[in-house]
Short mmCIF file of C-alpha atoms in Angstrom, two decimals:
data_model
loop_
_atom_site.label_atom_id
_atom_site.label_comp_id
_atom_site.label_asym_id
_atom_site.label_seq_id
_atom_site.Cartn_x
_atom_site.Cartn_y
_atom_site.Cartn_z
CA MET A 165 -14.68 -26.96 -2.39
CA ARG A 166 -11.27 -28.09 -3.59
CA LEU A 167 -8.72 -25.26 -3.45
CA LEU A 168 -5.30 -24.82 -5.00
CA VAL A 169 -3.43 -22.27 -2.87
CA THR A 170 -0.08 -21.12 -4.24
CA GLY A 171 2.49 -19.64 -1.88
CA GLY A 172 0.67 -21.24 1.03
CA ALA A 173 3.75 -21.60 3.24
CA GLY A 174 4.45 -17.86 3.22
CA PHE A 175 3.09 -15.22 5.55
CA ILE A 176 -0.34 -14.36 4.15
CA GLY A 177 -0.75 -17.70 2.38
CA SER A 178 -0.17 -19.78 5.51
CA ASN A 179 -2.57 -17.62 7.51
CA PHE A 180 -5.17 -18.20 4.78
CA VAL A 181 -4.56 -21.97 4.79
CA LEU A 182 -4.89 -22.15 8.58
CA GLN A 183 -8.05 -20.06 8.51
CA GLN A 184 -9.72 -22.11 5.77
CA LEU A 185 -8.96 -25.48 7.35
CA GLY A 186 -9.70 -24.26 10.86
CA GLU A 187 -12.89 -22.30 10.28
CA ARG A 188 -14.52 -23.45 7.05
CA GLN A 189 -16.50 -26.66 6.78
CA ASP A 190 -16.83 -26.45 3.00
CA VAL A 191 -13.13 -27.09 2.22
CA GLU A 192 -12.94 -30.69 1.09
CA ARG A 193 -9.30 -30.47 0.03
CA LEU A 194 -6.66 -27.76 0.03
CA VAL A 195 -3.64 -28.34 -2.20
CA ASN A 196 -0.84 -26.07 -1.00
CA LEU A 197 1.88 -25.40 -3.59
CA ASP A 198 4.97 -23.54 -2.38
CA LYS A 199 8.50 -23.33 -3.72
CA LEU A 200 9.87 -22.95 -0.16
CA THR A 201 12.25 -20.12 -0.94
CA TYR A 202 13.68 -18.12 1.98
CA ALA A 203 10.26 -16.79 3.13
CA GLY A 204 8.36 -20.08 2.83
CA ASN A 205 8.30 -22.00 6.08
CA LEU A 206 6.73 -25.40 6.70
CA ALA A 207 6.67 -24.61 10.42
CA ASN A 208 3.88 -22.14 9.62
CA LEU A 209 1.71 -25.12 8.67
CA ALA A 210 2.35 -27.25 11.76
CA PRO A 211 -1.27 -26.95 13.01
CA VAL A 212 -2.56 -28.69 9.85
CA GLU A 213 0.24 -31.22 9.48
CA LYS A 214 -2.10 -34.11 10.32
CA ASP A 215 -5.18 -32.74 8.58
CA ASN A 216 -5.88 -35.13 5.69
CA ARG A 217 -7.60 -32.35 3.76
CA HIS A 218 -4.26 -30.53 3.45
CA VAL A 219 -1.92 -31.67 0.67
CA PHE A 220 1.44 -29.91 0.58
CA VAL A 221 3.41 -29.92 -2.68
CA LYS A 222 6.84 -28.35 -3.05
CA GLY A 223 6.95 -26.72 -6.46
CA ASP A 224 7.02 -23.61 -8.61
CA ILE A 225 4.04 -21.83 -10.18
CA GLY A 226 6.24 -21.53 -13.26
CA ASP A 227 6.16 -25.32 -13.71
CA GLY A 228 3.23 -25.68 -16.09
CA ASP A 229 3.36 -29.47 -16.18
CA LEU A 230 3.18 -29.72 -12.39
CA ILE A 231 0.29 -27.25 -12.22
CA ALA A 232 -1.63 -29.15 -14.88
CA LYS A 233 -1.10 -32.39 -12.96
CA LEU A 234 -2.38 -30.85 -9.72
CA PHE A 235 -5.49 -29.48 -11.41
CA ALA A 236 -6.35 -32.84 -12.91
CA GLU A 237 -5.38 -35.04 -9.97
CA HIS A 238 -7.28 -33.05 -7.34
CA ALA A 239 -10.23 -31.79 -9.41
CA ILE A 240 -9.59 -28.19 -8.35
CA ASP A 241 -12.56 -25.82 -8.01
CA ALA A 242 -10.68 -22.59 -7.34
CA VAL A 243 -7.17 -21.11 -7.31
CA VAL A 244 -5.95 -18.52 -4.80
CA ASN A 245 -2.60 -17.18 -5.97
CA PHE A 246 -0.40 -15.81 -3.18
CA ALA A 247 2.89 -16.97 -4.75
CA ALA A 248 5.16 -13.96 -5.23
CA GLU A 249 8.48 -12.40 -4.49
CA SER A 250 7.28 -9.56 -2.28
CA HIS A 251 10.03 -7.53 -0.61
CA VAL A 252 10.86 -4.14 -2.14
CA ASP A 253 14.42 -4.12 -0.77
CA ARG A 254 15.18 -7.46 -2.41
CA SER A 255 13.67 -6.30 -5.70
CA ILE A 256 16.08 -3.35 -5.73
CA ASP A 257 19.02 -5.67 -5.20
CA GLY A 258 17.84 -8.31 -7.71
CA PRO A 259 14.81 -7.49 -9.89
CA GLU A 260 15.07 -10.49 -12.23
CA ALA A 261 13.74 -13.00 -9.71
CA PHE A 262 10.67 -10.79 -9.23
CA VAL A 263 9.92 -10.74 -12.94
CA GLN A 264 10.44 -14.48 -13.18
CA THR A 265 8.07 -15.38 -10.33
CA ASN A 266 5.55 -12.56 -10.38
CA VAL A 267 5.16 -12.14 -14.14
CA VAL A 268 6.32 -15.35 -15.85
CA GLY A 269 5.10 -17.57 -13.02
CA THR A 270 1.66 -15.95 -12.97
CA LEU A 271 1.44 -16.29 -16.75
CA ARG A 272 2.15 -20.03 -16.59
CA LEU A 273 -0.33 -20.49 -13.76
CA LEU A 274 -2.97 -18.67 -15.82
CA GLN A 275 -2.21 -20.80 -18.88
CA ALA A 276 -2.58 -24.02 -16.92
CA ALA A 277 -5.78 -22.77 -15.28
CA ARG A 278 -7.25 -21.80 -18.63
CA ALA A 279 -6.47 -25.20 -20.17
CA TYR A 280 -8.03 -27.00 -17.21
CA TRP A 281 -11.07 -24.72 -17.00
CA GLY A 282 -11.72 -25.03 -20.73
CA GLN A 283 -12.34 -28.78 -20.55
CA LEU A 284 -14.54 -28.79 -17.44
CA PRO A 285 -18.20 -29.83 -17.73
CA PRO A 286 -20.59 -26.82 -17.81
CA GLU A 287 -21.58 -26.81 -14.13
CA LYS A 288 -18.00 -27.10 -12.87
CA LYS A 289 -16.82 -24.60 -15.46
CA SER A 290 -19.27 -21.93 -14.37
CA ALA A 291 -18.30 -22.40 -10.71
CA PHE A 292 -14.51 -22.28 -11.24
CA ARG A 293 -12.61 -19.22 -9.91
CA PHE A 294 -9.07 -17.84 -10.16
CA LEU A 295 -8.30 -15.28 -7.44
CA HIS A 296 -5.09 -13.28 -7.72
CA VAL A 297 -3.73 -11.58 -4.58
CA SER A 298 -1.90 -8.32 -5.26
CA THR A 299 -0.72 -5.13 -3.58
CA ASP A 300 -1.50 -1.43 -3.28
CA GLU A 301 2.06 -0.70 -4.43
CA VAL A 302 0.96 -1.08 -8.05
CA TYR A 303 -0.75 2.32 -7.71
CA GLY A 304 2.42 4.25 -6.89
CA SER A 305 2.83 6.93 -4.24
CA LEU A 306 0.44 9.49 -2.74
CA ARG A 307 1.05 13.01 -1.49
CA PRO A 308 -0.29 13.87 1.98
CA GLN A 309 -3.37 15.61 0.56
CA ASP A 310 -4.21 13.02 -2.10
CA PRO A 311 -7.30 10.82 -1.80
CA ALA A 312 -6.74 7.11 -1.12
CA PHE A 313 -6.25 4.59 -3.91
CA THR A 314 -9.44 3.24 -5.44
CA GLU A 315 -9.89 0.39 -7.91
CA GLU A 316 -9.89 3.05 -10.66
CA THR A 317 -6.53 4.59 -9.72
CA PRO A 318 -4.09 4.26 -12.67
CA PHE A 319 -1.10 2.01 -12.09
CA ALA A 320 2.17 3.85 -11.45
CA PRO A 321 4.61 1.35 -9.88
CA ASN A 322 7.86 2.80 -8.55
CA SER A 323 9.92 -0.28 -7.60
CA PRO A 324 10.81 -3.46 -9.49
CA TYR A 325 8.57 -5.36 -7.06
CA ALA A 326 5.59 -3.09 -7.71
CA ALA A 327 6.20 -3.19 -11.46
CA SER A 328 6.27 -6.99 -11.46
CA LYS A 329 3.01 -7.16 -9.50
CA ALA A 330 1.42 -4.63 -11.86
CA GLY A 331 2.44 -6.86 -14.74
CA SER A 332 0.83 -9.89 -13.12
CA ASP A 333 -2.37 -7.91 -12.43
CA HIS A 334 -2.55 -6.92 -16.10
CA LEU A 335 -2.10 -10.54 -17.20
CA VAL A 336 -4.93 -11.70 -14.94
CA ARG A 337 -7.21 -9.00 -16.35
CA ALA A 338 -6.20 -9.91 -19.90
CA PHE A 339 -6.99 -13.59 -19.44
CA HIS A 340 -10.50 -12.62 -18.36
CA HIS A 341 -11.17 -10.19 -21.19
CA THR A 342 -9.46 -12.25 -23.90
CA TYR A 343 -10.31 -15.81 -22.91
CA GLY A 344 -13.18 -15.43 -20.47
CA LEU A 345 -11.26 -17.01 -17.57
CA PRO A 346 -13.31 -16.32 -14.39
CA VAL A 347 -10.83 -14.21 -12.44
CA LEU A 348 -10.90 -11.95 -9.40
CA THR A 349 -8.15 -9.65 -8.08
CA THR A 350 -7.55 -8.18 -4.65
CA ASN A 351 -5.09 -5.36 -3.96
CA CYS A 352 -4.20 -5.09 -0.29
CA SER A 353 -2.36 -2.62 1.92
CA ASN A 354 0.54 -3.51 4.22
CA ASN A 355 -0.21 -6.73 6.11
CA TYR A 356 1.03 -7.50 9.61
CA GLY A 357 0.39 -10.26 12.11
CA PRO A 358 1.57 -13.75 13.12
CA LEU A 359 4.01 -15.72 10.94
CA GLN A 360 5.43 -12.74 9.03
CA PHE A 361 9.01 -13.18 7.86
CA PRO A 362 11.19 -10.75 9.85
CA GLU A 363 12.48 -8.66 6.97
CA LYS A 364 9.31 -6.55 7.12
CA LEU A 365 9.06 -3.57 9.45
CA ILE A 366 6.96 -4.85 12.35
CA PRO A 367 8.50 -8.30 12.99
CA LEU A 368 11.99 -6.93 12.31
CA MET A 369 11.55 -4.19 14.92
CA ILE A 370 10.19 -6.67 17.48
CA GLN A 371 13.13 -9.03 17.05
CA LYS A 372 15.75 -6.28 16.99
CA ALA A 373 14.27 -4.76 20.14
CA LEU A 374 14.26 -8.07 22.02
CA GLU A 375 17.90 -8.61 21.06
CA GLY A 376 18.82 -5.10 22.24
CA GLY A 377 19.93 -4.04 18.77
CA ALA A 378 19.38 -0.80 16.88
CA LEU A 379 15.93 -0.27 15.38
CA PRO A 380 16.68 0.93 11.81
CA ILE A 381 14.17 3.46 10.46
CA TYR A 382 14.46 4.65 6.87
CA GLY A 383 14.89 8.37 6.21
CA ASP A 384 12.81 10.58 8.51
CA GLY A 385 10.40 7.75 9.40
CA LEU A 386 7.40 9.65 8.06
CA ASN A 387 6.55 7.36 5.15
CA VAL A 388 2.89 6.44 5.63
CA ARG A 389 1.30 3.02 5.12
CA ASP A 390 -2.19 1.63 5.66
CA TRP A 391 -1.86 -1.36 8.03
CA LEU A 392 -4.09 -4.42 7.57
CA TYR A 393 -4.19 -7.29 10.07
CA VAL A 394 -3.51 -10.49 8.15
CA ARG A 395 -6.53 -12.43 9.44
CA ASP A 396 -8.83 -9.60 8.30
CA HIS A 397 -7.20 -9.80 4.88
CA CYS A 398 -7.75 -13.56 4.69
CA THR A 399 -11.43 -13.11 5.54
CA ALA A 400 -11.74 -10.58 2.73
CA ILE A 401 -10.08 -12.91 0.23
CA ARG A 402 -12.49 -15.74 0.96
CA LEU A 403 -15.44 -13.34 0.71
CA VAL A 404 -14.26 -12.14 -2.71
CA LEU A 405 -13.74 -15.74 -3.80
CA ASP A 406 -17.29 -16.65 -2.76
CA ARG A 407 -19.22 -13.57 -3.82
CA GLY A 408 -17.03 -11.25 -5.91
CA GLN A 409 -18.07 -10.17 -9.39
CA LEU A 410 -16.01 -11.87 -12.08
CA GLY A 411 -13.34 -9.71 -13.69
CA GLU A 412 -13.49 -7.20 -10.84
CA THR A 413 -10.78 -5.84 -8.54
CA TYR A 414 -11.36 -5.27 -4.83
CA ASN A 415 -9.10 -3.09 -2.70
CA VAL A 416 -8.60 -4.42 0.83
CA GLY A 417 -7.35 -1.94 3.43
CA GLY A 418 -7.06 -1.76 7.20
CA LEU A 419 -8.31 1.85 7.54
CA ASN A 420 -5.19 2.43 9.63
CA GLU A 421 -2.81 4.96 8.07
CA GLN A 422 0.33 5.26 10.19
CA PRO A 423 3.80 6.73 9.57
CA ASN A 424 6.57 4.21 10.13
CA LEU A 425 7.93 6.21 13.06
CA ALA A 426 4.57 6.01 14.86
CA VAL A 427 4.44 2.25 14.24
CA VAL A 428 7.87 1.81 15.84
CA ASP A 429 6.95 4.03 18.79
CA THR A 430 3.75 2.04 19.38
CA LEU A 431 5.67 -1.23 19.18
CA CYS A 432 8.20 0.07 21.70
CA ALA A 433 5.42 1.09 24.10
CA LEU A 434 3.85 -2.38 23.86
CA LEU A 435 7.19 -4.07 24.46
CA ASP A 436 7.87 -1.75 27.42
CA GLU A 437 4.58 -3.01 28.86
CA LEU A 438 4.80 -6.69 27.95
CA ARG A 439 8.56 -7.43 28.09
CA ALA A 440 10.35 -4.60 29.89
CA ARG A 441 14.11 -4.21 29.43
CA ALA A 442 16.31 -5.32 32.29
CA ASP A 443 17.98 -1.89 32.46
CA GLY A 444 14.61 -0.14 32.82
CA LYS A 445 15.08 1.95 29.69
CA SER A 446 12.42 2.26 27.00
CA TYR A 447 12.92 0.42 23.74
CA THR A 448 12.52 3.80 22.03
CA THR A 449 16.15 4.54 22.95
CA LEU A 450 17.16 1.91 20.36
CA LYS A 451 15.67 3.84 17.42
CA THR A 452 18.23 4.62 14.72
CA PHE A 453 17.61 6.57 11.52
CA VAL A 454 19.36 5.14 8.46
CA LYS A 455 19.77 6.22 4.85
CA ASP A 456 16.49 5.96 2.95
CA ARG A 457 16.09 3.21 0.38
CA PRO A 458 15.94 4.16 -3.32
CA GLY A 459 12.50 5.07 -4.66
CA HIS A 460 10.84 4.87 -1.25
CA ASP A 461 7.16 5.74 -1.84
CA ARG A 462 5.97 8.41 0.57
CA ARG A 463 2.41 7.31 1.26
CA TYR A 464 -0.03 4.52 0.48
CA ALA A 465 -3.70 4.58 1.44
CA ILE A 466 -6.50 2.23 0.42
CA ASP A 467 -10.12 3.17 -0.17
CA CYS A 468 -11.92 -0.11 0.54
CA ALA A 469 -15.45 1.28 0.14
CA LYS A 470 -16.18 -1.06 -2.79
CA ILE A 471 -15.65 -4.33 -0.89
CA THR A 472 -17.58 -2.91 2.07
CA ARG A 473 -20.47 -1.72 -0.10
CA GLU A 474 -20.75 -4.77 -2.35
CA LEU A 475 -19.68 -7.62 -0.05
CA GLY A 476 -20.17 -6.26 3.46
CA TRP A 477 -16.53 -6.64 4.53
CA GLN A 478 -14.76 -4.42 7.01
CA PRO A 479 -11.69 -5.02 9.18
CA ALA A 480 -12.43 -6.51 12.59
CA GLU A 481 -9.14 -5.31 14.13
CA SER A 482 -8.11 -1.75 14.85
CA PHE A 483 -4.40 -0.98 14.65
CA ALA A 484 -4.21 -1.02 18.45
CA THR A 485 -5.86 -4.44 18.85
CA GLY A 486 -4.12 -6.02 15.87
CA LEU A 487 -0.68 -4.78 16.86
CA ARG A 488 -1.10 -6.02 20.44
CA LYS A 489 -2.09 -9.47 19.14
CA THR A 490 0.95 -9.42 16.86
CA VAL A 491 3.43 -8.50 19.58
CA GLU A 492 1.93 -11.09 21.91
CA TRP A 493 2.27 -13.74 19.19
CA TYR A 494 5.96 -12.99 18.61
CA LEU A 495 6.68 -12.93 22.33
CA GLY A 496 4.97 -16.29 22.70
CA ASN A 497 6.65 -17.88 19.67
CA GLN A 498 10.33 -17.10 20.07
CA PRO A 499 11.36 -20.65 19.00
CA TRP A 500 9.73 -19.94 15.60
CA CYS A 501 11.67 -16.68 15.40
CA ALA A 502 14.92 -18.36 16.43
CA ASN A 503 14.44 -20.97 13.71
CA ILE A 504 14.07 -18.21 11.12
CA SER A 505 17.16 -16.40 12.40
CA SER A 506 19.24 -19.60 12.33
CA GLY A 507 19.02 -19.73 8.52
CA ASN A 508 20.60 -17.48 5.93
CA TYR A 509 18.54 -14.43 6.89
CA ARG A 510 20.52 -11.93 8.99
CA GLN A 511 17.80 -9.37 9.79
CA GLU A 512 19.20 -6.77 7.43
CA ARG A 513 17.57 -3.90 5.56
CA LEU A 514 19.01 -1.76 2.79
CA GLY A 515 20.71 1.28 4.28
CA VAL A 516 21.62 -0.50 7.52
CA LEU A 517 24.93 -2.06 6.57
CA SER A 518 27.95 -0.37 5.04
#
């Protein structure tokens, strides 16, 4: 199989690239297109730097001419689209970039894929796939007593990020129903694990704790998320790519609902065990509650019964095992973290700074 992976230098994308090239024998070539914005990091791809199956291309999914060239030059069999602006805080500060990448960029990628797919010989045409990776945030917010999101839950995005991803999901669906493009969509819950850019909760808390800084927690800390270990997510994506029903959406969840405050407390306990503070105090003493961000959804929860029932997928990691692996990875890869921190990113969250 010849894959075009977009956003393959980011967190989930790079984990997918490493998994495919490290564990799958059927990947003949993997073309990795990434714009290398602040969250894209070539260091994530160091293990496959000398793998001749891996072709890295710096570029934008909004560049239709480049996409068309890559399709033709590498005889692509399938697209996995991770490319996205993905941080809610940043979308509140600057929503236009999210619309440009997540909506316009996805549209141009779809247009190029359709043009390429339309001229393929029958056998290649029937085998071609376009898999779009999306988020549970398109579904909106849940109350404590509400059932988890299913694939039938109406979209109700509450942030510019979520709205832009909902728009991209709708475009993917439309290209299937209007043009017959063989698409698949996955909507995942909150990912965590190795290589995550430290603006997200878990890596940010780890780095802040190790530096002895305050651990900023929004509001009362009781916003609930379903936590999915990134390698489990990547396994689900490949399964959907291989066996998913065309035009269908598959929710991918970790079956691990946790309030943010509990996540931070668990992280602190792991750090107390694995890298105790010199003063003997618990990392929990660094917790600081800050002003909540605007439009902060109270709860997300994913019902992933469909992908389990139809494709046999279920997460291999519990929250306890996945979080321990994550903390151990960050402790063992501080040079990677230092390289991130040496750039323009200052480990800030909305509500933390005056």
